[in-house]
CSV table of C-alpha atoms in Angstrom, one decimal:
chain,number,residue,atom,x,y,z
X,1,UNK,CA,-114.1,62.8,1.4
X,2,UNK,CA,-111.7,62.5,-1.5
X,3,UNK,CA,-113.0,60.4,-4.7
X,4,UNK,CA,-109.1,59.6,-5.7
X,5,UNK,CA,-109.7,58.6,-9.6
X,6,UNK,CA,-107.7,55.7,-11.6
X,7,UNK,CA,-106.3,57.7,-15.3
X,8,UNK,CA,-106.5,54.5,-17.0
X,9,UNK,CA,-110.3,53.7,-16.2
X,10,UNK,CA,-111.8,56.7,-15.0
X,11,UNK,CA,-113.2,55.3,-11.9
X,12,UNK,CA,-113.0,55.7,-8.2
X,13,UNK,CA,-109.7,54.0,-7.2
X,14,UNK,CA,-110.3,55.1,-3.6
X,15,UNK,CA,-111.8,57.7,-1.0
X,16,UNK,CA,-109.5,59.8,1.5
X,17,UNK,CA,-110.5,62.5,4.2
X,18,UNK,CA,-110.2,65.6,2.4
X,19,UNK,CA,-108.2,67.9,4.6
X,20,UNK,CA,-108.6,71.9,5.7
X,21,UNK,CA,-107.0,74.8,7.6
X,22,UNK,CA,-107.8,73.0,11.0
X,23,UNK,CA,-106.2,69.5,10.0
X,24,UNK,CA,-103.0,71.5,8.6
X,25,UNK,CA,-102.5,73.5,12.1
X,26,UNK,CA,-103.1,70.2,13.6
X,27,UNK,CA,-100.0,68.9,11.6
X,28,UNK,CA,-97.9,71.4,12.3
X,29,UNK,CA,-98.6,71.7,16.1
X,30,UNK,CA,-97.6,68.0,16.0
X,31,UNK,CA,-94.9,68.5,14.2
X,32,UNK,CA,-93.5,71.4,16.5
X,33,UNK,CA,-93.8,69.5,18.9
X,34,UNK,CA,-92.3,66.2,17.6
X,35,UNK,CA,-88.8,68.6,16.7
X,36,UNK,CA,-86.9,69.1,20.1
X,37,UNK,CA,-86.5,65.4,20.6
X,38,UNK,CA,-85.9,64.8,16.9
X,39,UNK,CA,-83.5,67.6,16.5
X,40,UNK,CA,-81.5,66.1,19.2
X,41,UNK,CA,-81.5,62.6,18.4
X,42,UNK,CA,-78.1,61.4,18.1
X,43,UNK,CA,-76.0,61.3,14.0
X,44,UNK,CA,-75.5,57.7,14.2
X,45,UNK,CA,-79.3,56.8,15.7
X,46,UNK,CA,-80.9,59.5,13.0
X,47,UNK,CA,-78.8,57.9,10.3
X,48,UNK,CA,-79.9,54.4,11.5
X,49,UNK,CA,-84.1,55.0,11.2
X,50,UNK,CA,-83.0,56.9,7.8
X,51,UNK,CA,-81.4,53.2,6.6
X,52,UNK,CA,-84.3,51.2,8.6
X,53,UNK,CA,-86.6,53.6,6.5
X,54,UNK,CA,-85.1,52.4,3.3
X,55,UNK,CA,-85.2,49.0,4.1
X,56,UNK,CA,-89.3,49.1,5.1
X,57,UNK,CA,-89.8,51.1,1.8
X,58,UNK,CA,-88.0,48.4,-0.2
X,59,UNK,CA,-89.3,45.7,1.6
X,60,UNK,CA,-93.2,47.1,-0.1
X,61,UNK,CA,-91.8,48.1,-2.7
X,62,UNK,CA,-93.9,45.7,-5.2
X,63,UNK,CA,-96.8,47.6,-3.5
X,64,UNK,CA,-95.8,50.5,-3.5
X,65,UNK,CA,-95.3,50.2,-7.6
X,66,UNK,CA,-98.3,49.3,-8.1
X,67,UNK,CA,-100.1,52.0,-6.1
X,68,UNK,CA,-98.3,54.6,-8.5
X,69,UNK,CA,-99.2,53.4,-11.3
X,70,UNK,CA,-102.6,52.7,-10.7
X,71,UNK,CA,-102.8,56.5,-8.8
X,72,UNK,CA,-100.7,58.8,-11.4
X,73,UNK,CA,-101.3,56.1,-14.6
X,74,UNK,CA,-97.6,55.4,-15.0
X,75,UNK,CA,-96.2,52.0,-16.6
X,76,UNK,CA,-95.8,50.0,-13.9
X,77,UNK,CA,-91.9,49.4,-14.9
X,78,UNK,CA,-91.8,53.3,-14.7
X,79,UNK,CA,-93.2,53.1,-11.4
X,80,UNK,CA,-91.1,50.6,-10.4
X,81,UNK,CA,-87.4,52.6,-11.0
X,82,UNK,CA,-89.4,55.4,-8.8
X,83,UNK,CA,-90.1,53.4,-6.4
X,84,UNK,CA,-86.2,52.0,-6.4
X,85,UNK,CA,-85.0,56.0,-6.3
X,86,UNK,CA,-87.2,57.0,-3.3
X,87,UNK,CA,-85.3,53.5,-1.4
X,88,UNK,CA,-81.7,55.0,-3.2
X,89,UNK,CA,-82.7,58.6,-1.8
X,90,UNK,CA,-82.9,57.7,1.6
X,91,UNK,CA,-80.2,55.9,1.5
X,92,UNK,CA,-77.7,58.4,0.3
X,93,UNK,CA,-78.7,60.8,2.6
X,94,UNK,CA,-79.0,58.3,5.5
X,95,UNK,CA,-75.1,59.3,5.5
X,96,UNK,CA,-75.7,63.0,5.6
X,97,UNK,CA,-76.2,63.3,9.8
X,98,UNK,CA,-73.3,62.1,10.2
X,99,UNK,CA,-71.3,64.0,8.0
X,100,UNK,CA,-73.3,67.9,8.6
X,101,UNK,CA,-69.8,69.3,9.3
X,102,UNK,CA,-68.3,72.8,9.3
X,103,UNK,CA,-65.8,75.2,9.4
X,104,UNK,CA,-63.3,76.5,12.0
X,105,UNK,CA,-62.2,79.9,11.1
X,106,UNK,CA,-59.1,82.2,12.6
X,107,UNK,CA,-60.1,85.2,14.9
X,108,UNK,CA,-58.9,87.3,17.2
X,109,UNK,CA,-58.6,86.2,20.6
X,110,UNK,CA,-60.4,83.3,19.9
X,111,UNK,CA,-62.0,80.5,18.1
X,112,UNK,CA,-64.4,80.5,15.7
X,113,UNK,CA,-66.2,77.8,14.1
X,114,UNK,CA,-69.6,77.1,12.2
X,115,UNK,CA,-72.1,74.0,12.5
X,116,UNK,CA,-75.5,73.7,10.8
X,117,UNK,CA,-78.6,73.2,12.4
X,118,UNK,CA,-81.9,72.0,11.5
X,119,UNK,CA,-84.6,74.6,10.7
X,120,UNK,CA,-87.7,73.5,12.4
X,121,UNK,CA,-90.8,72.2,10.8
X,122,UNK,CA,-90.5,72.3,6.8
X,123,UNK,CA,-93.6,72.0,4.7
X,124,UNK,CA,-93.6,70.1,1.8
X,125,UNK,CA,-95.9,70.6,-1.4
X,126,UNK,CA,-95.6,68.1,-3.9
X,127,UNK,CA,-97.0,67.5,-7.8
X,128,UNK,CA,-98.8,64.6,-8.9
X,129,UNK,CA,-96.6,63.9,-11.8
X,130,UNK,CA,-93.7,61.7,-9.9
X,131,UNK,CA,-95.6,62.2,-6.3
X,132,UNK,CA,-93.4,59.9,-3.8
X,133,UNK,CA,-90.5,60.5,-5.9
X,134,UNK,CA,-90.4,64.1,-5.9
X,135,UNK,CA,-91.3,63.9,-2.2
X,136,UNK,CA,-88.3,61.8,-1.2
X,137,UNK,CA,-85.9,64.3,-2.6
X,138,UNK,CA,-87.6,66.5,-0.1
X,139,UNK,CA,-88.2,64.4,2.8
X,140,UNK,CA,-84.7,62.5,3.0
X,141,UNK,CA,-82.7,65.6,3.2
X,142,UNK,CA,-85.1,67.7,5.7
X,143,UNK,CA,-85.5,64.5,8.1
X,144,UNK,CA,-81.8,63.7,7.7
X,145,UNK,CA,-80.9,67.5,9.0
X,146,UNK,CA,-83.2,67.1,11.8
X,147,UNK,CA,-86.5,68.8,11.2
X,148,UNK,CA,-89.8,67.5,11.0
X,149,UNK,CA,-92.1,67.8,8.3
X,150,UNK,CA,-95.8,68.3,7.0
X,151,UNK,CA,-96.4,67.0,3.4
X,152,UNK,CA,-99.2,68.0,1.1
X,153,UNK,CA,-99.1,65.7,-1.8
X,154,UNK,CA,-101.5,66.6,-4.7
X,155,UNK,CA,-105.3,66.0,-4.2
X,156,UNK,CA,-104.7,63.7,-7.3
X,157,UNK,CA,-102.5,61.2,-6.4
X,158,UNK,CA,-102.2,61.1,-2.3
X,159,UNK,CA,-101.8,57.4,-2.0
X,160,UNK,CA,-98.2,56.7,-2.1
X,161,UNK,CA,-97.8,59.7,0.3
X,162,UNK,CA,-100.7,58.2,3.0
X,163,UNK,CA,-98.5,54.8,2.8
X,164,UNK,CA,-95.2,56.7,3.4
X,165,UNK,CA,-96.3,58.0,6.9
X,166,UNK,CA,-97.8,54.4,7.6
X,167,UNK,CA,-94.3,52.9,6.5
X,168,UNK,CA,-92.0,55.7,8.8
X,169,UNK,CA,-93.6,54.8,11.5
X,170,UNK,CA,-93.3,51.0,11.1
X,171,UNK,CA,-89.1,51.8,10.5
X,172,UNK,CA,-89.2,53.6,14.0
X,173,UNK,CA,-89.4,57.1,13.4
X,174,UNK,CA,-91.3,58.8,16.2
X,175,UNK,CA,-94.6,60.1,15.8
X,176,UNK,CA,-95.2,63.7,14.8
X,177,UNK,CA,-91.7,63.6,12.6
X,178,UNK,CA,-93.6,62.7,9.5
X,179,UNK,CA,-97.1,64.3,8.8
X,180,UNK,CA,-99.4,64.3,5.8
X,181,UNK,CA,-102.4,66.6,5.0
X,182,UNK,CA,-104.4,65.7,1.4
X,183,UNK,CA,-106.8,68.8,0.8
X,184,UNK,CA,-106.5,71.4,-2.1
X,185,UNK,CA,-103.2,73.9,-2.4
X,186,UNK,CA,-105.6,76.9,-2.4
X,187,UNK,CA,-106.0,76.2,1.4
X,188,UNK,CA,-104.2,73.6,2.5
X,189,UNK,CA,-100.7,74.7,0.8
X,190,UNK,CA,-101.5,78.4,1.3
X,191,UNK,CA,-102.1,78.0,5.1
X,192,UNK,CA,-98.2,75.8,5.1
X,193,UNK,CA,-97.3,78.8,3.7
X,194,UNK,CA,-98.5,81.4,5.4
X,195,UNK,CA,-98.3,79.7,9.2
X,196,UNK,CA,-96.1,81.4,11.1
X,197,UNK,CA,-95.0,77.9,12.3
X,198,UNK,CA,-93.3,77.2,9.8
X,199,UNK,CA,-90.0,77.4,8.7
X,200,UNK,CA,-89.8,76.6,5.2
X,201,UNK,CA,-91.4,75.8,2.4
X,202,UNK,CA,-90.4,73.4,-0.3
X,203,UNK,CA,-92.4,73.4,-3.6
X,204,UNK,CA,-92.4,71.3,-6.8
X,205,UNK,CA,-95.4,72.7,-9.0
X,206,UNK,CA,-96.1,75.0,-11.7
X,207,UNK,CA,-94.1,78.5,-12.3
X,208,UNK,CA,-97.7,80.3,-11.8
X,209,UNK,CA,-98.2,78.7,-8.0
X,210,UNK,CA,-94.5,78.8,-7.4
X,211,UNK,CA,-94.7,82.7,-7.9
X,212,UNK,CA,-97.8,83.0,-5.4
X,213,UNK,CA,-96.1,81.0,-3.0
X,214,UNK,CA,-92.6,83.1,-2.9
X,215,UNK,CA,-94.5,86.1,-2.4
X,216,UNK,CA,-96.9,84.8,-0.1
X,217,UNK,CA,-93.6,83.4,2.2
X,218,UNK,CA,-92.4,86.6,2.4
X,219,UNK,CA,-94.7,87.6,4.8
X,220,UNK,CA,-92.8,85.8,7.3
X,221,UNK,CA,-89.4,85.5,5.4
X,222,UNK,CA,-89.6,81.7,5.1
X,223,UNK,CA,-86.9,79.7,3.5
X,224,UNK,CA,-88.5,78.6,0.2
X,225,UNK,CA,-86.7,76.5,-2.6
X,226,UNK,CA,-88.8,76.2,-6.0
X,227,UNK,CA,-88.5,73.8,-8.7
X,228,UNK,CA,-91.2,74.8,-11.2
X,229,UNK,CA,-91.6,75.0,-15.4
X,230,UNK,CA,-89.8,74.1,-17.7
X,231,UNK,CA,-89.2,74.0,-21.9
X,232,UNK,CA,-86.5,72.0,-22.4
X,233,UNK,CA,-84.1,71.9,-25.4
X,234,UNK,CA,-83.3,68.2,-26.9
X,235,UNK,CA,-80.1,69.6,-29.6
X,236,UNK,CA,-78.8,67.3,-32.3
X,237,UNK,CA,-75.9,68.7,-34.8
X,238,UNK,CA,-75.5,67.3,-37.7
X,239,UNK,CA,-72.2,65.6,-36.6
X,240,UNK,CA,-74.0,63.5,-33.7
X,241,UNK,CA,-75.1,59.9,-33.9
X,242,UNK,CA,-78.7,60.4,-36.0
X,243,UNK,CA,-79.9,56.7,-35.0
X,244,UNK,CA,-78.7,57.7,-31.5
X,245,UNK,CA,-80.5,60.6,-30.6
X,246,UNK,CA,-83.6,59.5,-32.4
X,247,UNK,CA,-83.8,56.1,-30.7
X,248,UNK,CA,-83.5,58.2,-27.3
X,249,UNK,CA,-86.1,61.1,-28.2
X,250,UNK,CA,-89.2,59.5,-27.5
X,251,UNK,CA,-88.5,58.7,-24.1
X,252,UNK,CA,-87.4,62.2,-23.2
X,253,UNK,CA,-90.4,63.9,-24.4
X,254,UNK,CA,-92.7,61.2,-23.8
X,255,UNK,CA,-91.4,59.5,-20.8
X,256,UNK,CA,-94.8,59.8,-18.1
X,257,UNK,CA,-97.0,60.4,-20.8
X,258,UNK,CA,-94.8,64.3,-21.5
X,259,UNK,CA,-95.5,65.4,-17.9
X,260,UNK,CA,-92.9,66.2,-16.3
X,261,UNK,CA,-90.7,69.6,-15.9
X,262,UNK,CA,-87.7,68.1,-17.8
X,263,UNK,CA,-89.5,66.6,-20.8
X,264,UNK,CA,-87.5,67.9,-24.0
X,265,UNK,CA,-90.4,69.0,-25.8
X,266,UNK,CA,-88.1,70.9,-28.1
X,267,UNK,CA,-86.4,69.2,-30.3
X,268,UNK,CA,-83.7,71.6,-32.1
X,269,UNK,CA,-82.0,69.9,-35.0
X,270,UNK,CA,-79.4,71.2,-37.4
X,271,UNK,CA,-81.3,71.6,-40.5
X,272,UNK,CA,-79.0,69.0,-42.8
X,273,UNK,CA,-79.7,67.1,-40.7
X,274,UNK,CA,-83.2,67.0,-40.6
X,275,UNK,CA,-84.6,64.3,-42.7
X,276,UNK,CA,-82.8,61.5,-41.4
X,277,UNK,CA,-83.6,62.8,-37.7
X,278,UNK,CA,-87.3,62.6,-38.9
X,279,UNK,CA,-87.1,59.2,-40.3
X,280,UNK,CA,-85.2,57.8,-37.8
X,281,UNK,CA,-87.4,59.4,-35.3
X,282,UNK,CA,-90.9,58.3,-36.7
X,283,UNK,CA,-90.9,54.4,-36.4
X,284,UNK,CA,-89.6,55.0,-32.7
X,285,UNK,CA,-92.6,57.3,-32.1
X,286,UNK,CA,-94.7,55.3,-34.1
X,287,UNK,CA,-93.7,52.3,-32.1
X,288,UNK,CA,-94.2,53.4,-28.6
X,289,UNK,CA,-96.4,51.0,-26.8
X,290,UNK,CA,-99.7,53.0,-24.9
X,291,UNK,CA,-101.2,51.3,-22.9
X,292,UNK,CA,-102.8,49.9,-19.3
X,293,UNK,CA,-100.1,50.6,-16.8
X,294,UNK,CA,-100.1,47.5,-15.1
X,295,UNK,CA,-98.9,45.6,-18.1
X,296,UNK,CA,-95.5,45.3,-18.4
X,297,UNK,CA,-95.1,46.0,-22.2
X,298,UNK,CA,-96.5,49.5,-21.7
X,299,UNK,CA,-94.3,52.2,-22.1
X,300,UNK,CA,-96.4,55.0,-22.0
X,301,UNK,CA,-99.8,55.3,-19.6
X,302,UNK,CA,-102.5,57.9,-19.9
X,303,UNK,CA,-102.7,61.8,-18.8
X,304,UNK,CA,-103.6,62.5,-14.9
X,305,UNK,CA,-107.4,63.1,-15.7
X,306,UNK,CA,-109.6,64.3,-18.1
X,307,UNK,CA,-108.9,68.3,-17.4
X,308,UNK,CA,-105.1,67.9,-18.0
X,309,UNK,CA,-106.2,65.8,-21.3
X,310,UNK,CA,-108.1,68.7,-22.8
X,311,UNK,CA,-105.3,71.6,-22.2
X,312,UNK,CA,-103.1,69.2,-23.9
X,313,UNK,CA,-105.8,68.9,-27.0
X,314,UNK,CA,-105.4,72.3,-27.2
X,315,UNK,CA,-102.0,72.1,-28.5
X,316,UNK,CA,-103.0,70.1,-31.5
X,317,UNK,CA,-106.1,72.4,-33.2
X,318,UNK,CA,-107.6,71.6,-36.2
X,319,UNK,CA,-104.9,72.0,-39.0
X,320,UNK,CA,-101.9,71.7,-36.4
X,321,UNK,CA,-98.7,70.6,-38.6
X,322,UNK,CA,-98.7,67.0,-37.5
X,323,UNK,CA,-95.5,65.1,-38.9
X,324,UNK,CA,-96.3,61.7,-37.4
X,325,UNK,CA,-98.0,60.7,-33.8
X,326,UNK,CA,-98.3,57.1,-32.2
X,327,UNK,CA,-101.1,55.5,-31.2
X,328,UNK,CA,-103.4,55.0,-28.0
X,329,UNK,CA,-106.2,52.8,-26.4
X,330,UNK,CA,-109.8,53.5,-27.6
X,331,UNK,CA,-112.5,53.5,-24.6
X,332,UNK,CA,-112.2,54.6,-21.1
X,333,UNK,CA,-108.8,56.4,-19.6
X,334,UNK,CA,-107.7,59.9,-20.3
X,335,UNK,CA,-105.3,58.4,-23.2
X,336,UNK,CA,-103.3,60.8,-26.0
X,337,UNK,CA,-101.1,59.2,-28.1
X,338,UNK,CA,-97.9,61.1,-28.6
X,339,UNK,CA,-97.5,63.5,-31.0
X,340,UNK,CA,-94.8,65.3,-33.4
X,341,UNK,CA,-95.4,68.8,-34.9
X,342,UNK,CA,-93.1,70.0,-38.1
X,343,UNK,CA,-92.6,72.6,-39.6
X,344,UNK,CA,-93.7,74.9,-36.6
X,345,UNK,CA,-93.7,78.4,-36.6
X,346,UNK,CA,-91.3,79.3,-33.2
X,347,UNK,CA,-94.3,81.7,-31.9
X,348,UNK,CA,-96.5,78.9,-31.8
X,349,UNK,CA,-97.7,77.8,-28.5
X,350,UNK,CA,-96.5,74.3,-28.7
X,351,UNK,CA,-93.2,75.8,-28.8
X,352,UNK,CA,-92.9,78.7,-26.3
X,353,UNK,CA,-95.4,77.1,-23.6
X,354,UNK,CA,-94.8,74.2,-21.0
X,355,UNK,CA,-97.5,71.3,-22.3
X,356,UNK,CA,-97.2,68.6,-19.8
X,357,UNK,CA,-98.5,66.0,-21.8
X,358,UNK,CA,-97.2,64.0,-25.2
X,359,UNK,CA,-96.5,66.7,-28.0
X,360,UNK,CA,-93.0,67.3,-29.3
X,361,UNK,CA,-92.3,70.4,-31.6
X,362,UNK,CA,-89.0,69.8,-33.9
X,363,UNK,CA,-87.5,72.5,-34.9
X,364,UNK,CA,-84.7,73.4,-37.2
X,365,UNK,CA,-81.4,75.4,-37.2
X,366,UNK,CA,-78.5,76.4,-38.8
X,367,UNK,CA,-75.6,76.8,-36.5
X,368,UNK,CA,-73.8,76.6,-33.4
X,369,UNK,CA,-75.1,80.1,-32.6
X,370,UNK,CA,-78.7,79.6,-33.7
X,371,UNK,CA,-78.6,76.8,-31.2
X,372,UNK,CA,-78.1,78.7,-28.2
X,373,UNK,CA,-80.2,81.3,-29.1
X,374,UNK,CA,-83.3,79.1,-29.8
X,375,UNK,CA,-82.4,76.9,-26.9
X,376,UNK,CA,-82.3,80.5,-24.3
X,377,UNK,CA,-85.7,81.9,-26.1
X,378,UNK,CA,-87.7,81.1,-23.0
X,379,UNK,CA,-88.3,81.8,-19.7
X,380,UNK,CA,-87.4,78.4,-18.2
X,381,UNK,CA,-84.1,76.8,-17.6
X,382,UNK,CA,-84.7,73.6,-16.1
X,383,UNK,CA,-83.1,70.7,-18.3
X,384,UNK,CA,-81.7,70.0,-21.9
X,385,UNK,CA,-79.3,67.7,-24.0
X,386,UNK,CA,-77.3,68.1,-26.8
X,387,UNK,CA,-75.7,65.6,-29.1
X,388,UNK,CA,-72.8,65.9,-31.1
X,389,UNK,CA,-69.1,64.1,-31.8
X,390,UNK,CA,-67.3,67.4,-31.2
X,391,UNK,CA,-66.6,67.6,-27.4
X,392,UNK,CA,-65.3,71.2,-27.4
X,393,UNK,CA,-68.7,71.9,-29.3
X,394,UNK,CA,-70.3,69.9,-26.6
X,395,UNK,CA,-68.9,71.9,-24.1
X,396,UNK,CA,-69.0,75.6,-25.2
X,397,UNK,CA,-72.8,74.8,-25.8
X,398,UNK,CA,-73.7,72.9,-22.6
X,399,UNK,CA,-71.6,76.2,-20.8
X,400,UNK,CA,-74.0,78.6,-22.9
X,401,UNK,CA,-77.2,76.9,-22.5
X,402,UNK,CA,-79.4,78.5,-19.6
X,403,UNK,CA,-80.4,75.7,-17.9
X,404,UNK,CA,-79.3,73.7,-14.5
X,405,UNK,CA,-78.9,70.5,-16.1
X,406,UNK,CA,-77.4,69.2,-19.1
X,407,UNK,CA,-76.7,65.8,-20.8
X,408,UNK,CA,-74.4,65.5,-23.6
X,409,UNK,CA,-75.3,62.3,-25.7
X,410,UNK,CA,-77.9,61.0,-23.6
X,411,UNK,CA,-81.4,62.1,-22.0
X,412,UNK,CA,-80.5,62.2,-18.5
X,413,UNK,CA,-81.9,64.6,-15.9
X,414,UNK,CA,-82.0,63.4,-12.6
X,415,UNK,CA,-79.6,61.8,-10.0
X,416,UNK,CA,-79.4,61.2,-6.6
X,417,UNK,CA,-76.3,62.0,-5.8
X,418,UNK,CA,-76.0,65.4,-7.8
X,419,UNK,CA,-77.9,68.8,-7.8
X,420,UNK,CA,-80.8,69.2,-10.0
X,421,UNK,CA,-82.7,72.4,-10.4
X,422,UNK,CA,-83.3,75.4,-12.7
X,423,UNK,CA,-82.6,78.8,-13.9
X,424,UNK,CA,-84.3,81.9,-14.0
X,425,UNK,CA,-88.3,80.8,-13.8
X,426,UNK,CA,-87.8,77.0,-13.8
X,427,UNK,CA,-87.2,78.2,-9.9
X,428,UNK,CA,-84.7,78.8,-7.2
X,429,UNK,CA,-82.7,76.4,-5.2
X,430,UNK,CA,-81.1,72.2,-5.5
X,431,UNK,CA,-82.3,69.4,-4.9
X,432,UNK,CA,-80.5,65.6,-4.3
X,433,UNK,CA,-76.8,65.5,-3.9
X,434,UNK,CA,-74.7,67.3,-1.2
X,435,UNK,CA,-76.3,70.5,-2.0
X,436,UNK,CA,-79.6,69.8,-1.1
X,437,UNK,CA,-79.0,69.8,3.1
X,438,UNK,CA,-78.1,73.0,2.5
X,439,UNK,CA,-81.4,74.0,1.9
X,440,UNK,CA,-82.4,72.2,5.1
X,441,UNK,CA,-80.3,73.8,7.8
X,442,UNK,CA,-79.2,76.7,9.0
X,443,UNK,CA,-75.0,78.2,8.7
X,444,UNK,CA,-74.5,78.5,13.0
X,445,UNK,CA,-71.4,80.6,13.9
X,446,UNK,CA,-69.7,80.3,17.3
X,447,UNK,CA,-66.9,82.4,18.8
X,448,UNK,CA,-65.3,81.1,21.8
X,449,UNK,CA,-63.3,83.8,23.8
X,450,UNK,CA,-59.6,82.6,24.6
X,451,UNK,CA,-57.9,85.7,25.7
X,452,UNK,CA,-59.2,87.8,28.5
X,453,UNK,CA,-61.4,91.3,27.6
């Protein structure tokens, strides 16, 4: 069995089966078999148990909040907005069966035309940071281009996942379309991976696993889509709104306690502008509320367990150039309050490494050009903002930036109905919007013969 542990008290919040090689083959010989009569259920029924799925998961989703927070030690308003994009995911691609169209194309002697089809059964491996978020943006467009799939949330936080398969099931889906195995990546992901049964992989983790798991899927050329890493850049010129940006920092850095793959961690400002960034900055650090993640005032929870809590520590060493940092609950609960390093030299680790957890490293500059090169000094290119009154500034940055998703004057990342994913090692592939069924399905090209040989 799986001891799953509570972040914000340290104790056993529940036990799972713990699953292996054998429960994984199991999934996937379910799934395989589930696939011909899912594959060829009809647009408008397919679309209809996608809708009746978003209605069961907003009917629970009170409950659903609640398990989240308590599992991956989120605020419980966080949780909440989660749980509200997982119901807005299915629903936007509840109108993709329907609308998987292609081409015709002119040919000699003929006709020829394209239509996608569904892949087979797609495996699923998912992080622990958002874990039913990130597996909706998965889930929604594979089910809603007809395959069937085996998830393997993270041994840390399986709950949500283990309540997902109970809640397709109760919208109608047919058994076998939606599987979940909880056991460790090193064999349970690795065998998804490796199994010759299937199709594709789709990964949300680390850049380290995400490069172990492309190579390993070559072995049988799988379809793989990674979303890994990232270092984001958080740009303020000295011409932007100051107050702005600062009032907005804290929660793209330390929005889910700093992990996540888009957290700004970063912050670039133009060096005139430094001061007032810093003290506008500081009372909106300072005044970030840590705490339990069932109270509503809390808007930051604790790190995912005590391991993640110590890497994080090692950011901050004895002597580290700490400008300011909040504060966070005494007593049990893997708790760090967030933190601000200036002046930082740009070789230090705080600035070229992902953290995943509360640390910010500002950082300043002295032009337009400096920017983009300190923005681009990394090997990620998942996310970023900039801020500035001068749109054709704005612009020519956000175009020189390497990254796959931008904000200008605000902190936003993610949206269901567009494509979010990264550049060079922040991974390969979209998810959400249009884009994302692309990754799903298979390009089909038919030529029908209307002149004699």
């Amino acid at each position: 069995m799986l001891d799953v542990i509570e972040p914000a008290t340290e104790q056993v919040l529940r036990q799972v089966p713990r699953a292996g090689v054998d429960q994984v083959d199991e999934a996937v010989a379910r799934a395989t078999a589930a696939f011909p009569a899912w594959r060829d259920v009809t647009p408008a029924a397919r679309a209809g148990l996608l809708r009746s799925l978003a209605d069961t998961i907003e009917a629970e989703l009170e409950e659903l909040a609640t398990l989240e927070a308590r599992n991956a030690g989120k605020p419980i308003g966080d949780a909440r907005g989660e749980m509200g994009m997982v119901v807005e995911t299915f629903r936007y691609y509840a109108g993709a069966p329907e609308r998987l169209t292609g081409d015709t194309i002119p040919a000699a002697g003929g006709q020829a035309f394209t239509v996608r089809e569904p892949l087979g059964v797609v495996g699923l491996i998912t992080p622990w940071n958002f874990p039913l978020t990130i597996a909706a943006w998965k889930l929604a467009p594979a089910l809603a281009a007809g395959n069937t799939v085996v998830l393997k949330p993270a041994e840390l936080t399986p709950l949500t996942a283990l309540r997902f398969a109970e809640l397709a099931i109760e919208a109608g889906l047919p058994e076998g379309v939606v599987n979940v195995v909880v056991g460790p990546g090193s064999t349970c992901g690795a065998r998804l991976v490796e199994h010759p049964g299937v199709a594709k992989i789709a990964f949300t983790g680390s850049t380290e696993v995400g490069r172990s798991i492309a190579a390993a899927a070559a072995a049988t050329i799988k379809r793989v889509t990674l979303e890994l890493g990232g270092k984001s850049a958080n740009i303020v010129f000295a011409d932007a709104d100051i107050e702005a940006a600062a009032a907005a920092a804290p929660g793209a850095v330390f929005g889910n306690a700093g992990q996540d793959c888009c957290a700004r961690s970063r912050i670039l400002v133009q060096a005139e502008a430094l001061d007032d960034f810093m003290a506008a900055f500081e009372p909106a650090v300072t005044g970030l509320r840590v705490g339990e993640p069932l109270d509503d005032a809390s808007e930051m929870g604790p790190l995912i367990s005590a391991a993640q809590r110590e890497t994080v520590a090692g950011f901050v060493p004895d002597g580290a150039p700490v400008a300011f940092r909040g504060t966070a609950p005494d007593g049990p609960g893997y708790w760090f309050a967030p933190t601000v390093l200036c002046p930082v030299e740009r070789d230090d680790r705080a600035v070229t490494e992902e953290i995943f957890g509360p640390i910010a490293a500002v950082i300043p500059f002295r032009d337009e050009a400096e920017a983009i090169a300190l923005a681009n000094d990394t090997i990620y290119g998942l996310s970023g903002s900039i801020w500035t009154r001068d749109g054709a500034r704005a612009l020519r940055v956000a175009r020189a930036v390497e990254t796959g998703v931008l904000s200008i004057n605000s902190n936003s990342s993610v949206r269901v109905t567009t494509p979010f994913g990264g550049f060079k090692q922040s991974g390969y592939g979209r998810e959400l919007g249009p884009h994302a069924l692309d990754a799903y399905s298979e390009t089909k090209t038919i030529y029908y013969a209307t002149e004699g040989n």
